[in-house]
Amino acid sequence: MEKLWLPYQQMKNLEVLHEVQSARGVYLHLKDGRKLIDAIASWWCVTHGYSHPEISTAIIDQINKVSHVMLGGLSHSPAERLARRLVEITPGGLNHVFFSDSGSVGVEVAAKMALQYWYNKGDTKRDTLVAFKRAYHGDTFKAMELGGEQSFHKLFYSQSTSSFHLDAPSIRHVEGRTAAQFETEITAIERLFVKHAGRIAGVIIEPLVQCAGGFNMYSPVYIQEIRRLCTKQGILFILDEVATGFGRTGTLFAVEQADVTPDIMILGKGLTAGYVGHAATLATTEVFESFYGPDNETAFMHGPTFMGNPLACAAALKGIEIFFRDKYLEKINEIETQLSDSLPSLLTHPLVKDVRILGAIGVVEVHSESDLEGIQEYAIDRGVWLRPFERFLYTMPPYIIGASELTSVINVMKDWFHRHP
Ligand SMILES: *Cc1c(COP(=O)(O)O)cnc(C)c1O
């Protein structure tokens, strides 16, 4: 039996496991000699492709200086420079950066920050966070609670916390989902805010696309409306840009398309482009200053061992430099154009329920999950790595993918359906 336990996998049903021996550019090189175009960028993070020589060099240079050091009471140049750079490139007002080692932990940090923000301000009744159905914010659960009532987590024990889930925003392009429906959704949110006024600490949402929840793409106006309602009710507005950040939706950050500033924002995945796992939770000065005080009573009691890891920071800094220098937004725009020119023809196929495209995301939704059974191996035989989940066949390629490579990916996606009339 397998020693290696895989994620989201019924291990009993595991038939083949392809071993990657090396990877370069958009290609995964398998042990059996085949090479595959990675059409999903290793769960959307490998934005610069594999083994990018400049990023590799940046990491190696850093490893020879210091590969890791705790941020407790110490600092280092890569963390300081990355914090400064993130403040520069994110929406104005997000002026403070708290690092962690994964997107899930970055979300935990944001949630704790929002709850403690109110507590520090003397408002001890704001124990609730609002999220949306079909959202995905990570996999973590319970670690702090299992640690028992330690003095450094005291606040989170004296308070019981809860969350509400609102209906997911409606898909933006589906006919019949009219302005009236939009009004209904916004009114429902406002009603919840008013009903629980004084109890809600923050609202968290994935801007523009709920990715792992089924690639639900929705209008930027929705984000503007939630921002407006949060401001009106004095609720913190938290954006999870772990998946959408760093260009995926066609702008550097998805929130730019709504032209608002959140109070807290989480970055991950593309932040370090798949080289070293890392995340960042950014906060406004207003949030940051609520943690100022005479002692640790109001300090933020959180600190992942590997936060601000120098190798992760070096990779992120180099990745951001290349993103601007090599005009990645233009590449993403070209990917979007190519996807838009080719995938929508599938809409006439009886198995296909919907086709959605935004930035470097192309999604084919089928009516039944079983319609995608076997496509992973079919794609591998055609030299492409695709891994659909549930009813969603999608590509989220590295931005460096060439037009002909993307054509190969698109052809595999389309041929699967043409094989199945
Ligand atoms: C992937 C993802 C996370 C979790 O990030 P990990 O690094 O896997 O812990 C959180 N939020 C969103 C929107 C994601 O897509």
Short mmCIF file of C-alpha atoms and ligand atoms in Angstrom, two decimals:
data_model
loop_
_atom_site.label_atom_id
_atom_site.label_comp_id
_atom_site.label_asym_id
_atom_site.label_seq_id
_atom_site.Cartn_x
_atom_site.Cartn_y
_atom_site.Cartn_z
CA MET A 1 0.00 0.00 0.00
CA GLU A 2 1.02 3.55 -0.68
CA LYS A 3 3.17 5.20 1.97
CA LEU A 4 2.48 8.55 0.40
CA TRP A 5 -1.00 9.77 1.27
CA LEU A 6 -2.41 12.00 -1.46
CA PRO A 7 -4.79 14.95 -1.09
CA TYR A 8 -8.45 14.78 -2.12
CA GLN A 9 -7.95 11.20 -3.19
CA GLN A 10 -9.74 7.98 -2.37
CA MET A 11 -6.52 6.03 -1.94
CA LYS A 12 -8.34 2.73 -2.46
CA ASN A 13 -9.21 3.75 -6.01
CA LEU A 14 -5.80 5.06 -6.95
CA GLU A 15 -4.77 3.22 -10.10
CA VAL A 16 -1.93 5.15 -11.64
CA LEU A 17 0.37 7.68 -10.13
CA HIS A 18 2.57 9.57 -12.54
CA GLU A 19 5.97 10.49 -11.20
CA VAL A 20 7.33 13.85 -12.23
CA GLN A 21 11.08 13.72 -12.61
CA SER A 22 11.68 17.28 -13.65
CA ALA A 23 9.76 20.28 -14.89
CA ARG A 24 10.70 23.23 -17.05
CA GLY A 25 8.60 26.03 -18.51
CA VAL A 26 5.07 24.71 -18.98
CA TYR A 27 6.23 21.10 -19.20
CA LEU A 28 6.17 18.32 -16.63
CA HIS A 29 8.63 15.56 -17.51
CA LEU A 30 7.40 12.18 -16.32
CA LYS A 31 9.63 9.32 -15.26
CA ASP A 32 8.33 7.20 -18.13
CA GLY A 33 9.73 9.73 -20.59
CA ARG A 34 6.50 11.48 -21.54
CA LYS A 35 6.13 15.20 -21.20
CA LEU A 36 2.92 17.02 -20.37
CA ILE A 37 1.83 20.63 -20.71
CA ASP A 38 0.67 21.64 -17.25
CA ALA A 39 -2.68 23.27 -18.07
CA ILE A 40 -3.52 23.99 -14.44
CA ALA A 41 -0.20 25.37 -13.18
CA SER A 42 0.00 22.99 -10.21
CA TRP A 43 -3.21 24.13 -8.59
CA TRP A 44 -2.92 27.59 -10.17
CA CYS A 45 0.28 28.73 -8.50
CA VAL A 46 3.07 28.14 -11.05
CA THR A 47 2.46 31.39 -12.89
CA HIS A 48 6.01 31.76 -14.21
CA GLY A 49 6.35 28.14 -15.25
CA TYR A 50 8.79 25.66 -13.76
CA SER A 51 12.52 26.13 -13.21
CA HIS A 52 12.49 29.77 -14.21
CA PRO A 53 16.23 30.47 -14.30
CA GLU A 54 16.00 33.90 -12.65
CA ILE A 55 13.77 32.72 -9.82
CA SER A 56 15.95 29.66 -9.27
CA THR A 57 19.03 31.89 -9.09
CA ALA A 58 17.33 34.27 -6.66
CA ILE A 59 16.55 31.34 -4.35
CA ILE A 60 20.04 29.88 -4.62
CA ASP A 61 21.64 33.26 -3.90
CA GLN A 62 19.41 33.59 -0.87
CA ILE A 63 20.08 30.05 0.36
CA ASN A 64 23.76 30.91 0.48
CA LYS A 65 23.06 33.93 2.69
CA VAL A 66 20.36 32.65 5.04
CA SER A 67 17.73 30.05 4.20
CA HIS A 68 15.57 30.62 7.24
CA VAL A 69 15.39 32.72 10.36
CA MET A 70 12.52 33.30 12.75
CA LEU A 71 10.69 36.62 12.47
CA GLY A 72 10.17 36.67 16.23
CA GLY A 73 12.29 39.64 17.29
CA LEU A 74 14.46 39.39 14.15
CA SER A 75 14.12 40.65 10.63
CA HIS A 76 15.84 40.30 7.28
CA SER A 77 16.06 42.19 4.04
CA PRO A 78 13.94 39.88 1.82
CA ALA A 79 10.97 40.08 4.23
CA GLU A 80 11.32 43.85 4.63
CA ARG A 81 11.63 44.40 0.90
CA LEU A 82 8.73 42.11 0.04
CA ALA A 83 6.47 43.79 2.60
CA ARG A 84 7.32 47.17 1.04
CA ARG A 85 6.76 45.88 -2.46
CA LEU A 86 3.38 44.33 -1.61
CA VAL A 87 2.23 47.59 -0.06
CA GLU A 88 3.27 49.37 -3.29
CA ILE A 89 1.42 47.07 -5.68
CA THR A 90 -1.80 46.36 -3.73
CA PRO A 91 -4.74 48.80 -3.47
CA GLY A 92 -3.88 52.01 -1.62
CA GLY A 93 -4.45 51.84 2.13
CA LEU A 94 -3.19 48.30 2.68
CA ASN A 95 -0.01 49.34 4.48
CA HIS A 96 0.94 46.41 6.72
CA VAL A 97 1.91 42.85 5.85
CA PHE A 98 1.74 39.73 8.02
CA PHE A 99 3.40 36.68 6.43
CA SER A 100 2.45 33.03 6.86
CA ASP A 101 3.27 29.76 5.17
CA SER A 102 0.08 28.90 3.26
CA GLY A 103 -3.12 30.43 1.98
CA SER A 104 -5.22 28.63 4.59
CA VAL A 105 -3.11 30.05 7.38
CA GLY A 106 -3.26 33.47 5.72
CA VAL A 107 -7.05 33.21 5.94
CA GLU A 108 -6.85 32.16 9.62
CA VAL A 109 -4.67 35.20 10.23
CA ALA A 110 -7.23 37.45 8.52
CA ALA A 111 -10.11 35.98 10.53
CA LYS A 112 -8.29 36.34 13.85
CA MET A 113 -7.22 39.85 12.92
CA ALA A 114 -10.81 40.86 12.19
CA LEU A 115 -12.16 39.41 15.43
CA GLN A 116 -9.39 40.88 17.58
CA TYR A 117 -9.65 44.26 15.85
CA TRP A 118 -13.07 44.76 17.43
CA TYR A 119 -12.03 43.29 20.74
CA ASN A 120 -9.08 45.66 20.94
CA LYS A 121 -11.43 48.55 20.26
CA GLY A 122 -13.52 47.48 23.25
CA ASP A 123 -16.36 46.03 21.17
CA THR A 124 -16.54 42.48 22.52
CA LYS A 125 -19.79 41.47 20.83
CA ARG A 126 -18.48 41.16 17.27
CA ASP A 127 -17.95 37.40 17.25
CA THR A 128 -19.27 36.55 13.79
CA LEU A 129 -17.78 36.38 10.31
CA VAL A 130 -19.89 36.32 7.17
CA ALA A 131 -18.88 34.24 4.14
CA PHE A 132 -20.59 32.98 1.01
CA LYS A 133 -21.88 29.61 -0.07
CA ARG A 134 -19.66 27.88 -2.63
CA ALA A 135 -16.63 29.70 -1.23
CA TYR A 136 -13.28 28.04 -0.63
CA HIS A 137 -10.88 29.60 1.86
CA GLY A 138 -8.64 26.66 2.77
CA ASP A 139 -8.46 23.38 4.66
CA THR A 140 -7.34 24.12 8.22
CA PHE A 141 -9.34 23.36 11.35
CA LYS A 142 -8.87 23.37 15.08
CA ALA A 143 -5.10 23.63 15.66
CA MET A 144 -5.35 26.53 18.09
CA GLU A 145 -8.18 24.96 20.06
CA LEU A 146 -6.21 21.73 20.50
CA GLY A 147 -3.43 23.75 22.06
CA GLY A 148 -5.67 24.36 25.06
CA GLU A 149 -6.24 27.63 26.79
CA GLN A 150 -2.75 29.06 26.51
CA SER A 151 -2.24 32.56 27.67
CA PHE A 152 -1.30 33.67 24.16
CA HIS A 153 -4.62 32.52 22.73
CA LYS A 154 -6.72 33.70 25.65
CA LEU A 155 -8.80 36.13 23.66
CA PHE A 156 -10.05 33.45 21.30
CA TYR A 157 -11.26 31.32 24.20
CA SER A 158 -13.07 34.01 26.07
CA GLN A 159 -15.13 34.48 22.94
CA SER A 160 -17.12 31.88 21.05
CA THR A 161 -17.11 32.69 17.38
CA SER A 162 -19.48 31.81 14.59
CA SER A 163 -20.03 32.37 10.92
CA PHE A 164 -22.95 32.92 8.56
CA HIS A 165 -23.12 31.85 4.94
CA LEU A 166 -24.91 33.95 2.37
CA ASP A 167 -26.00 32.71 -1.05
CA ALA A 168 -23.19 32.79 -3.57
CA PRO A 169 -23.25 35.71 -6.01
CA SER A 170 -25.02 34.81 -9.24
CA ILE A 171 -22.94 34.11 -12.30
CA ARG A 172 -22.56 37.27 -14.25
CA HIS A 173 -23.28 36.26 -17.80
CA VAL A 174 -26.16 33.84 -17.40
CA GLU A 175 -29.23 35.16 -19.18
CA GLY A 176 -32.23 35.76 -17.00
CA ARG A 177 -30.16 36.60 -13.94
CA THR A 178 -31.30 40.13 -14.22
CA ALA A 179 -30.77 43.34 -12.38
CA ALA A 180 -33.72 42.34 -10.22
CA GLN A 181 -31.92 39.20 -9.06
CA PHE A 182 -28.84 41.25 -8.28
CA GLU A 183 -30.98 43.64 -6.23
CA THR A 184 -32.43 40.69 -4.33
CA GLU A 185 -28.98 39.37 -3.46
CA ILE A 186 -27.69 42.73 -2.29
CA THR A 187 -30.85 43.33 -0.29
CA ALA A 188 -30.42 39.93 1.41
CA ILE A 189 -26.90 40.90 2.44
CA GLU A 190 -28.04 44.25 3.75
CA ARG A 191 -30.85 42.60 5.69
CA LEU A 192 -28.42 40.19 7.35
CA PHE A 193 -26.07 43.04 8.22
CA VAL A 194 -28.88 45.05 9.78
CA LYS A 195 -30.39 42.08 11.61
CA HIS A 196 -27.05 41.19 13.20
CA ALA A 197 -25.73 44.70 13.50
CA GLY A 198 -23.16 44.81 16.23
CA ARG A 199 -22.35 41.10 15.98
CA ILE A 200 -20.60 40.91 12.61
CA ALA A 201 -16.83 41.44 12.72
CA GLY A 202 -16.11 40.98 9.04
CA VAL A 203 -17.19 39.67 5.64
CA ILE A 204 -14.87 37.52 3.55
CA ILE A 205 -15.21 36.91 -0.18
CA GLU A 206 -13.13 35.69 -3.12
CA PRO A 207 -13.28 38.67 -5.51
CA LEU A 208 -14.71 38.07 -9.02
CA VAL A 209 -14.33 34.28 -9.02
CA GLN A 210 -15.18 31.69 -6.40
CA CYS A 211 -12.60 29.26 -7.74
CA ALA A 212 -12.60 25.90 -5.95
CA GLY A 213 -16.30 26.38 -5.25
CA GLY A 214 -17.03 25.91 -8.95
CA PHE A 215 -15.52 28.87 -10.80
CA ASN A 216 -18.47 31.07 -10.07
CA MET A 217 -17.60 34.31 -11.89
CA TYR A 218 -19.53 37.35 -10.78
CA SER A 219 -19.76 41.05 -11.37
CA PRO A 220 -17.34 43.59 -9.83
CA VAL A 221 -20.42 45.66 -8.96
CA TYR A 222 -21.19 43.01 -6.35
CA ILE A 223 -17.84 43.73 -4.69
CA GLN A 224 -18.56 47.45 -4.75
CA GLU A 225 -21.93 46.87 -3.13
CA ILE A 226 -20.52 44.72 -0.34
CA ARG A 227 -17.81 47.32 0.27
CA ARG A 228 -20.50 50.00 0.50
CA LEU A 229 -22.60 47.95 2.92
CA CYS A 230 -19.57 47.09 5.07
CA THR A 231 -18.64 50.75 5.33
CA LYS A 232 -22.21 51.69 6.14
CA GLN A 233 -22.49 49.11 8.93
CA GLY A 234 -18.90 49.44 10.15
CA ILE A 235 -17.99 45.86 9.19
CA LEU A 236 -14.48 44.83 8.07
CA PHE A 237 -14.27 43.81 4.41
CA ILE A 238 -11.84 40.94 3.79
CA LEU A 239 -10.79 39.79 0.32
CA ASP A 240 -9.28 36.37 -0.24
CA GLU A 241 -7.09 36.90 -3.34
CA VAL A 242 -5.14 33.68 -2.83
CA ALA A 243 -6.38 32.31 -6.16
CA THR A 244 -7.27 35.51 -8.02
CA GLY A 245 -4.19 37.56 -7.07
CA PHE A 246 -1.18 38.04 -9.33
CA GLY A 247 -2.98 38.39 -12.62
CA ARG A 248 -5.30 35.41 -12.80
CA THR A 249 -8.43 37.45 -13.58
CA GLY A 250 -6.73 39.83 -16.02
CA THR A 251 -5.67 42.55 -13.58
CA LEU A 252 -2.86 42.26 -11.05
CA PHE A 253 -5.50 41.85 -8.34
CA ALA A 254 -9.15 41.08 -9.02
CA VAL A 255 -10.26 43.86 -6.67
CA GLU A 256 -8.81 46.43 -9.10
CA GLN A 257 -11.78 45.72 -11.39
CA ALA A 258 -14.07 46.92 -8.62
CA ASP A 259 -11.77 49.80 -7.73
CA VAL A 260 -12.25 49.56 -3.97
CA THR A 261 -9.92 48.89 -1.03
CA PRO A 262 -10.59 46.05 1.38
CA ASP A 263 -9.66 46.35 5.06
CA ILE A 264 -7.78 43.04 4.94
CA MET A 265 -6.52 41.10 1.92
CA ILE A 266 -4.93 37.67 1.65
CA LEU A 267 -2.40 36.64 -1.00
CA GLY A 268 -0.94 33.17 -1.62
CA LYS A 269 -0.50 30.77 -4.53
CA GLY A 270 0.89 33.12 -7.25
CA LEU A 271 2.71 35.18 -4.59
CA THR A 272 5.65 32.79 -4.69
CA ALA A 273 4.71 31.23 -8.04
CA GLY A 274 4.95 27.69 -6.71
CA TYR A 275 8.62 27.87 -5.71
CA VAL A 276 8.18 27.97 -1.90
CA GLY A 277 4.79 27.93 -0.18
CA HIS A 278 3.91 31.27 1.34
CA ALA A 279 1.10 33.73 1.99
CA ALA A 280 0.63 37.32 3.08
CA THR A 281 -2.22 38.98 4.94
CA LEU A 282 -2.33 42.72 4.36
CA ALA A 283 -4.17 45.18 6.56
CA THR A 284 -4.99 48.88 6.55
CA THR A 285 -3.40 51.25 9.03
CA GLU A 286 -6.78 51.50 10.77
CA VAL A 287 -6.72 47.73 11.44
CA PHE A 288 -3.01 47.69 12.31
CA GLU A 289 -3.28 50.53 14.79
CA SER A 290 -6.05 48.81 16.76
CA PHE A 291 -3.34 46.35 17.85
CA TYR A 292 -1.22 49.13 19.34
CA GLY A 293 -1.24 49.24 23.11
CA PRO A 294 0.91 49.29 26.22
CA ASP A 295 1.37 45.49 26.38
CA ASN A 296 0.70 42.15 24.71
CA GLU A 297 -2.96 42.31 25.68
CA THR A 298 -3.76 43.90 22.31
CA ALA A 299 -0.86 42.47 20.28
CA PHE A 300 -1.57 39.99 17.50
CA MET A 301 -0.75 36.59 18.99
CA HIS A 302 0.00 34.55 15.90
CA GLY A 303 3.31 33.43 14.43
CA PRO A 304 3.85 30.58 11.99
CA THR A 305 7.34 29.10 12.31
CA PHE A 306 8.16 29.72 8.67
CA MET A 307 6.57 33.14 8.31
CA GLY A 308 8.59 35.48 6.13
CA ASN A 309 10.88 32.65 5.04
CA PRO A 310 13.78 34.31 3.16
CA LEU A 311 13.66 31.83 0.26
CA ALA A 312 9.94 32.42 -0.19
CA CYS A 313 10.45 36.19 -0.04
CA ALA A 314 13.33 36.06 -2.53
CA ALA A 315 11.21 34.01 -4.94
CA ALA A 316 8.27 36.40 -4.55
CA LEU A 317 10.40 39.52 -5.10
CA LYS A 318 11.94 38.09 -8.26
CA GLY A 319 8.56 36.86 -9.49
CA ILE A 320 6.97 40.29 -9.06
CA GLU A 321 9.90 41.94 -10.85
CA ILE A 322 9.52 39.58 -13.82
CA PHE A 323 5.72 40.00 -13.84
CA PHE A 324 6.06 43.72 -14.56
CA ARG A 325 9.20 43.59 -16.68
CA ASP A 326 7.89 40.89 -19.00
CA LYS A 327 4.43 42.48 -19.22
CA TYR A 328 2.49 39.50 -17.90
CA LEU A 329 -0.83 41.33 -18.05
CA GLU A 330 -0.45 41.38 -21.83
CA LYS A 331 0.25 37.65 -21.87
CA ILE A 332 -2.81 37.04 -19.69
CA ASN A 333 -4.87 39.15 -22.06
CA GLU A 334 -3.68 37.02 -24.99
CA ILE A 335 -4.59 33.84 -23.09
CA GLU A 336 -8.05 35.26 -22.43
CA THR A 337 -8.51 36.14 -26.11
CA GLN A 338 -7.45 32.70 -27.25
CA LEU A 339 -9.75 30.99 -24.73
CA SER A 340 -12.64 33.28 -25.73
CA ASP A 341 -12.11 32.54 -29.42
CA SER A 342 -12.20 28.79 -28.98
CA LEU A 343 -13.96 27.40 -25.91
CA PRO A 344 -17.45 28.96 -26.32
CA SER A 345 -18.11 26.78 -29.40
CA LEU A 346 -18.57 23.95 -26.87
CA LEU A 347 -21.74 25.63 -25.64
CA THR A 348 -23.73 23.83 -28.33
CA HIS A 349 -22.56 20.39 -27.14
CA PRO A 350 -25.28 18.49 -25.26
CA LEU A 351 -22.99 17.50 -22.37
CA VAL A 352 -21.91 21.10 -21.77
CA LYS A 353 -23.87 23.28 -19.40
CA ASP A 354 -21.78 26.43 -19.49
CA VAL A 355 -18.45 27.90 -20.61
CA ARG A 356 -16.88 30.68 -18.55
CA ILE A 357 -13.73 32.65 -19.22
CA LEU A 358 -12.02 35.37 -17.25
CA GLY A 359 -8.36 36.35 -17.60
CA ALA A 360 -6.27 33.18 -17.62
CA ILE A 361 -9.16 30.99 -16.46
CA GLY A 362 -11.17 28.90 -18.91
CA VAL A 363 -13.91 26.65 -17.53
CA VAL A 364 -16.24 24.15 -19.14
CA GLU A 365 -19.06 23.11 -16.84
CA VAL A 366 -20.82 19.86 -17.73
CA HIS A 367 -24.24 18.66 -16.62
CA SER A 368 -22.98 15.58 -14.83
CA GLU A 369 -19.71 14.76 -13.10
CA SER A 370 -19.67 11.38 -14.86
CA ASP A 371 -19.28 13.17 -18.19
CA LEU A 372 -15.69 13.93 -17.22
CA GLU A 373 -14.78 10.45 -16.01
CA GLY A 374 -11.53 9.31 -17.60
CA ILE A 375 -10.56 12.67 -19.03
CA GLN A 376 -7.42 12.92 -16.92
CA GLU A 377 -5.85 9.85 -18.53
CA TYR A 378 -7.24 10.84 -21.94
CA ALA A 379 -5.46 14.19 -21.63
CA ILE A 380 -2.22 12.58 -20.47
CA ASP A 381 -2.22 10.39 -23.57
CA ARG A 382 -2.49 13.62 -25.55
CA GLY A 383 0.39 15.28 -23.65
CA VAL A 384 -1.63 17.56 -21.38
CA TRP A 385 -2.09 17.62 -17.61
CA LEU A 386 -5.70 18.46 -16.73
CA ARG A 387 -7.40 17.56 -13.48
CA PRO A 388 -11.09 18.42 -13.40
CA PHE A 389 -13.10 18.32 -10.22
CA GLU A 390 -16.81 17.72 -9.85
CA ARG A 391 -18.54 19.13 -12.96
CA PHE A 392 -15.72 21.48 -13.93
CA LEU A 393 -13.12 20.97 -16.61
CA TYR A 394 -10.82 23.95 -16.56
CA THR A 395 -7.48 25.37 -17.56
CA MET A 396 -5.52 27.92 -15.51
CA PRO A 397 -2.16 27.72 -17.26
CA PRO A 398 1.17 29.29 -16.38
CA TYR A 399 1.18 32.76 -17.96
CA ILE A 400 4.27 31.91 -20.01
CA ILE A 401 2.33 29.36 -22.05
CA GLY A 402 2.78 29.84 -25.79
CA ALA A 403 -0.13 30.15 -28.22
CA SER A 404 0.53 26.75 -29.79
CA GLU A 405 0.80 25.06 -26.39
CA LEU A 406 -2.47 26.64 -25.33
CA THR A 407 -3.99 25.41 -28.60
CA SER A 408 -2.97 21.88 -27.62
CA VAL A 409 -4.69 22.29 -24.27
CA ILE A 410 -7.85 23.70 -25.85
CA ASN A 411 -7.92 20.94 -28.48
CA VAL A 412 -7.77 18.25 -25.79
CA MET A 413 -10.63 19.91 -23.92
CA LYS A 414 -12.72 20.16 -27.09
CA ASP A 415 -11.85 16.77 -28.53
CA TRP A 416 -12.99 15.07 -25.35
CA PHE A 417 -16.50 16.28 -26.10
CA HIS A 418 -16.37 15.64 -29.82
CA ARG A 419 -15.39 12.07 -29.03
CA HIS A 420 -18.59 11.89 -26.96
CA PRO A 421 -21.39 13.06 -29.22
C1 LIG B 1 -5.98 27.66 -2.44
C2 LIG B 1 -6.79 28.65 -1.72
C3 LIG B 1 -6.65 28.84 -0.33
C4 LIG B 1 -5.76 27.98 0.51
O1 LIG B 1 -4.41 28.09 0.21
P1 LIG B 1 -3.39 26.94 0.64
O2 LIG B 1 -2.05 27.49 0.31
O3 LIG B 1 -3.76 25.72 -0.15
O4 LIG B 1 -3.58 26.70 2.10
C5 LIG B 1 -7.38 29.85 0.25
N1 LIG B 1 -8.22 30.62 -0.46
C6 LIG B 1 -8.39 30.46 -1.79
C7 LIG B 1 -9.30 31.38 -2.53
C8 LIG B 1 -7.70 29.45 -2.47
O5 LIG B 1 -7.90 29.26 -3.78
#
